[in-house]
Amino acid sequence: MAIRSLLKLAESKFNFTSPRFPLPCSARTISSSSVPSHLERVGFIGLGNMGSRMANNLIKAGYNVAVHDINLSVIKMFSDKGISVKGSPMEVAEISDVVITMLPSPTHVLEVYTGSNGLLNGGNPVRPWLFIDSSTIDPQTTRKLSSAVSNSALIEHKDSWNTPVMLDAPVSGGVSAAETGTLTFMIGGLEEAYKAAEPLFSSMGKNTIYCGSSGTGSAAKICNNLAMAVSMLGVSEAFVLGQSLGIKAATLTKIFNSSSARCWSSDTYNPVPGVMGGVPSSRNYDGGFASALMAKDLNLASASAKEIGLNCPLTSEAKHIFTKLCDDGLGKKDFSCVFRNFYNGKDEL
């Protein structure tokens, strides 16, 4: 059942401000005395563009955070601000009530959980009562890990929890939402664990959507990214056709956004350089969501569809296009670069 007891914590607070990973002025500041005792000590593994900002918001909210990443320069930024850093996932788990992972691929997640210095401690009892994976991975891997977690033992029982549990909680919103603490979490796993962990999610995001049993959060995320990829391709293709027929992209954007073609790829994340400020297309497609990650997510969607015998032709075509971008050396560019680098679209002058 959900744990509702709140115990007053020490008066110590954390203030993490880094030139590279600044804390957003809009992040919610929560008194340390309001942090639930069952969530007090949080381990965070994976400090990339998304994870570093999510960890920052937890620190800002008053959680006692310990971090780990293989990127030593990022680790140094955290340690220089007085944040506890650990040399392995196992060391993080040894001092944490809850561990959150934000990693690039299923392979990385499996290594962090089940590797020789992994979170699950080689099958020995573990200290965290809750593991939350916010990586984008396939539902099959999520369910495998959830089973491994639930088959582990706790070093000591945590209130009503007799065994550790895992939630899959991938996110949507991108780097900007991670920085401002307005992410959307798609959550699968035991509903009681989700309810107990709600304060954590509200410290990093604006929306939490409970999807169902283990793996459903992961399934929701790959479906979301599939739709996002296809809509970006459709919008880019339409813009290029329009340019070829003599219509400016800015004009088409106004039409799309006031009619039935309106979507996130047109009104929020426009792929045409010169049409919209503050998006990757306005900065040579740097930052944002890498094409390599989109190709990876489309591979996950394709594999999941194949496993259940579902024909998904748009998934296959989208996977082919974003894989080609990666083969052409554009894997680190934002996925909206497909407008310029696959369709040969023109900048808006």
CSV table of N, CA and C in Angstrom, one decimal, residues 25-100:
chain,number,residue,atom,x,y,z
A,25,CYS,N,14.9,28.7,-12.7
A,25,CYS,CA,14.3,29.5,-11.7
A,25,CYS,C,12.9,29.1,-11.4
A,26,SER,N,12.3,28.3,-12.3
A,26,SER,CA,10.9,27.9,-12.1
A,26,SER,C,10.8,26.6,-11.4
A,27,ALA,N,12.0,25.9,-11.0
A,27,ALA,CA,12.0,24.7,-10.3
A,27,ALA,C,11.3,24.8,-9.0
A,28,ARG,N,10.5,23.9,-8.5
A,28,ARG,CA,9.9,24.0,-7.3
A,28,ARG,C,10.8,23.7,-6.1
A,29,THR,N,10.9,24.6,-5.2
A,29,THR,CA,11.8,24.4,-4.0
A,29,THR,C,10.9,23.9,-2.9
A,30,ILE,N,11.3,22.8,-2.3
A,30,ILE,CA,10.5,22.1,-1.3
A,30,ILE,C,11.4,22.0,-0.1
A,31,SER,N,10.8,22.4,1.1
A,31,SER,CA,11.6,22.3,2.3
A,31,SER,C,12.0,20.9,2.6
A,32,SER,N,13.2,20.7,3.1
A,32,SER,CA,13.7,19.4,3.4
A,32,SER,C,12.8,18.6,4.4
A,33,SER,N,12.1,19.4,5.2
A,33,SER,CA,11.2,18.8,6.2
A,33,SER,C,10.0,18.1,5.6
A,34,SER,N,9.7,18.5,4.3
A,34,SER,CA,8.6,17.9,3.6
A,34,SER,C,8.9,16.7,2.8
A,35,VAL,N,10.2,16.3,2.7
A,35,VAL,CA,10.6,15.1,2.0
A,35,VAL,C,10.2,13.8,2.7
A,36,PRO,N,9.4,13.0,2.1
A,36,PRO,CA,8.9,11.8,2.8
A,36,PRO,C,10.1,10.9,3.2
A,37,SER,N,10.1,10.3,4.4
A,37,SER,CA,11.2,9.6,4.9
A,37,SER,C,11.6,8.4,4.0
A,38,HIS,N,10.6,7.8,3.4
A,38,HIS,CA,10.8,6.6,2.5
A,38,HIS,C,11.5,7.0,1.2
A,39,LEU,N,11.6,8.3,1.0
A,39,LEU,CA,12.3,8.7,-0.3
A,39,LEU,C,13.5,9.6,0.0
A,40,GLU,N,13.9,9.7,1.3
A,40,GLU,CA,14.9,10.7,1.6
A,40,GLU,C,16.2,10.5,0.9
A,41,ARG,N,16.7,9.3,0.7
A,41,ARG,CA,18.0,9.1,0.1
A,41,ARG,C,17.8,8.6,-1.3
A,42,VAL,N,18.2,9.4,-2.3
A,42,VAL,CA,17.9,9.0,-3.7
A,42,VAL,C,19.3,8.9,-4.5
A,43,GLY,N,19.4,7.7,-5.1
A,43,GLY,CA,20.6,7.5,-6.0
A,43,GLY,C,20.2,7.8,-7.4
A,44,PHE,N,21.0,8.5,-8.2
A,44,PHE,CA,20.7,8.8,-9.5
A,44,PHE,C,21.9,8.4,-10.4
A,45,ILE,N,21.6,7.5,-11.4
A,45,ILE,CA,22.6,7.0,-12.3
A,45,ILE,C,22.3,7.3,-13.7
A,46,GLY,N,23.2,8.0,-14.4
A,46,GLY,CA,23.0,8.5,-15.8
A,46,GLY,C,22.8,10.0,-15.8
A,47,LEU,N,23.9,10.7,-16.0
A,47,LEU,CA,23.8,12.2,-15.9
A,47,LEU,C,24.1,12.9,-17.2
A,48,GLY,N,23.4,12.4,-18.3
A,48,GLY,CA,23.4,13.0,-19.6
A,48,GLY,C,22.6,14.2,-19.6
A,49,ASN,N,22.2,14.7,-20.8
A,49,ASN,CA,21.4,15.9,-21.0
A,49,ASN,C,20.1,15.9,-20.2
A,50,MET,N,19.5,14.7,-20.1
A,50,MET,CA,18.2,14.6,-19.3
A,50,MET,C,18.5,14.3,-17.9
A,51,GLY,N,19.3,13.3,-17.6
A,51,GLY,CA,19.5,12.9,-16.2
A,51,GLY,C,20.1,13.9,-15.3
A,52,SER,N,21.1,14.7,-15.8
A,52,SER,CA,21.7,15.7,-15.0
A,52,SER,C,20.7,16.7,-14.5
A,53,ARG,N,19.8,17.1,-15.4
A,53,ARG,CA,18.8,18.1,-15.0
A,53,ARG,C,17.7,17.5,-14.1
A,54,MET,N,17.4,16.3,-14.3
A,54,MET,CA,16.4,15.6,-13.4
A,54,MET,C,17.0,15.5,-12.0
A,55,ALA,N,18.3,15.2,-11.9
A,55,ALA,CA,19.0,15.1,-10.6
A,55,ALA,C,19.1,16.4,-10.0
A,56,ASN,N,19.3,17.5,-10.8
A,56,ASN,CA,19.4,18.8,-10.2
A,56,ASN,C,18.1,19.2,-9.5
A,57,ASN,N,17.0,18.8,-10.2
A,57,ASN,CA,15.7,19.2,-9.6
A,57,ASN,C,15.4,18.4,-8.3
A,58,LEU,N,15.9,17.2,-8.2
A,58,LEU,CA,15.7,16.5,-6.9
A,58,LEU,C,16.6,17.1,-5.8
A,59,ILE,N,17.8,17.6,-6.2
A,59,ILE,CA,18.6,18.2,-5.2
A,59,ILE,C,17.9,19.5,-4.8
A,60,LYS,N,17.4,20.3,-5.7
A,60,LYS,CA,16.7,21.5,-5.4
A,60,LYS,C,15.5,21.3,-4.5
A,61,ALA,N,14.9,20.1,-4.7
A,61,ALA,CA,13.7,19.8,-3.9
A,61,ALA,C,14.0,19.4,-2.4
A,62,GLY,N,15.3,19.2,-2.1
A,62,GLY,CA,15.7,18.8,-0.8
A,62,GLY,C,16.0,17.4,-0.5
A,63,TYR,N,16.1,16.6,-1.6
A,63,TYR,CA,16.5,15.2,-1.4
A,63,TYR,C,18.0,15.0,-1.2
A,64,ASN,N,18.3,14.0,-0.5
A,64,ASN,CA,19.7,13.7,-0.3
A,64,ASN,C,20.2,12.8,-1.4
A,65,VAL,N,20.8,13.3,-2.4
A,65,VAL,CA,21.1,12.7,-3.7
A,65,VAL,C,22.6,12.2,-3.8
A,66,ALA,N,22.8,11.0,-4.2
A,66,ALA,CA,24.1,10.5,-4.6
A,66,ALA,C,24.0,10.1,-6.1
A,67,VAL,N,25.1,10.4,-6.8
A,67,VAL,CA,25.1,10.2,-8.2
A,67,VAL,C,26.3,9.3,-8.7
A,68,HIS,N,26.1,8.7,-9.9
A,68,HIS,CA,27.1,8.0,-10.6
A,68,HIS,C,26.9,8.1,-12.1
A,69,ASP,N,28.1,8.3,-12.8
A,69,ASP,CA,28.1,8.3,-14.2
A,69,ASP,C,29.5,7.9,-14.7
A,70,ILE,N,29.6,7.4,-15.9
A,70,ILE,CA,31.0,7.1,-16.4
A,70,ILE,C,31.7,8.3,-17.0
A,71,ASN,N,30.9,9.4,-17.1
A,71,ASN,CA,31.5,10.6,-17.6
A,71,ASN,C,32.1,11.4,-16.4
A,72,LEU,N,33.4,11.3,-16.3
A,72,LEU,CA,34.1,11.9,-15.1
A,72,LEU,C,34.0,13.4,-15.0
A,73,SER,N,33.9,14.1,-16.2
A,73,SER,CA,33.8,15.5,-16.1
A,73,SER,C,32.4,16.0,-15.5
A,74,VAL,N,31.4,15.2,-15.9
A,74,VAL,CA,30.1,15.5,-15.3
A,74,VAL,C,30.1,15.2,-13.8
A,75,ILE,N,30.6,14.1,-13.4
A,75,ILE,CA,30.7,13.7,-12.0
A,75,ILE,C,31.5,14.8,-11.2
A,76,LYS,N,32.5,15.3,-11.8
A,76,LYS,CA,33.3,16.4,-11.1
A,76,LYS,C,32.4,17.6,-10.9
A,77,MET,N,31.6,18.0,-11.8
A,77,MET,CA,30.7,19.1,-11.6
A,77,MET,C,29.8,18.9,-10.4
A,78,PHE,N,29.3,17.7,-10.3
A,78,PHE,CA,28.4,17.4,-9.1
A,78,PHE,C,29.3,17.4,-7.8
A,79,SER,N,30.4,16.8,-7.8
A,79,SER,CA,31.2,16.7,-6.6
A,79,SER,C,31.7,18.1,-6.2
A,80,ASP,N,32.0,18.9,-7.2
A,80,ASP,CA,32.5,20.3,-6.8
A,80,ASP,C,31.4,21.1,-6.1
A,81,LYS,N,30.2,20.7,-6.2
A,81,LYS,CA,29.1,21.4,-5.6
A,81,LYS,C,28.7,20.7,-4.3
A,82,GLY,N,29.5,19.7,-3.9
A,82,GLY,CA,29.2,19.0,-2.6
A,82,GLY,C,28.2,17.9,-2.7
A,83,ILE,N,27.9,17.4,-3.9
A,83,ILE,CA,27.0,16.3,-4.0
A,83,ILE,C,27.8,15.0,-4.0
A,84,SER,N,27.2,14.0,-3.3
A,84,SER,CA,27.9,12.7,-3.1
A,84,SER,C,28.0,12.0,-4.4
A,85,VAL,N,29.2,11.6,-4.8
A,85,VAL,CA,29.4,10.8,-6.0
A,85,VAL,C,30.0,9.5,-5.6
A,86,LYS,N,29.6,8.5,-6.4
A,86,LYS,CA,30.0,7.1,-6.2
A,86,LYS,C,30.6,6.5,-7.4
A,87,GLY,N,31.5,5.5,-7.2
A,87,GLY,CA,32.3,4.9,-8.3
A,87,GLY,C,31.6,3.8,-9.0
A,88,SER,N,30.4,3.3,-8.5
A,88,SER,CA,29.7,2.2,-9.2
A,88,SER,C,28.2,2.3,-8.9
A,89,PRO,N,27.4,1.6,-9.7
A,89,PRO,CA,26.0,1.5,-9.3
A,89,PRO,C,25.8,0.8,-7.9
A,90,MET,N,26.6,-0.2,-7.6
A,90,MET,CA,26.4,-0.9,-6.4
A,90,MET,C,26.7,0.1,-5.2
A,91,GLU,N,27.7,0.9,-5.3
A,91,GLU,CA,28.0,1.9,-4.2
A,91,GLU,C,26.8,2.9,-4.1
A,92,VAL,N,26.2,3.2,-5.1
A,92,VAL,CA,25.0,4.1,-5.0
A,92,VAL,C,23.9,3.4,-4.3
A,93,ALA,N,23.6,2.1,-4.6
A,93,ALA,CA,22.6,1.4,-4.0
A,93,ALA,C,22.8,1.2,-2.5
A,94,GLU,N,24.0,1.1,-2.1
A,94,GLU,CA,24.4,0.8,-0.7
A,94,GLU,C,23.9,1.9,0.2
A,95,ILE,N,23.7,3.1,-0.3
A,95,ILE,CA,23.3,4.2,0.6
A,95,ILE,C,22.0,4.8,0.2
A,96,SER,N,21.2,4.2,-0.6
A,96,SER,CA,20.0,4.8,-1.2
A,96,SER,C,18.7,4.1,-0.8
A,97,ASP,N,17.6,4.8,-0.6
A,97,ASP,CA,16.3,4.3,-0.4
A,97,ASP,C,15.7,4.0,-1.7
A,98,VAL,N,16.0,4.8,-2.7
A,98,VAL,CA,15.4,4.8,-4.0
A,98,VAL,C,16.5,5.0,-5.0
A,99,VAL,N,16.6,4.3,-6.1
A,99,VAL,CA,17.5,4.5,-7.2
A,99,VAL,C,16.8,4.8,-8.5
A,100,ILE,N,17.2,5.9,-9.2
A,100,ILE,CA,16.6,6.3,-10.5
A,100,ILE,C,17.7,6.1,-11.5
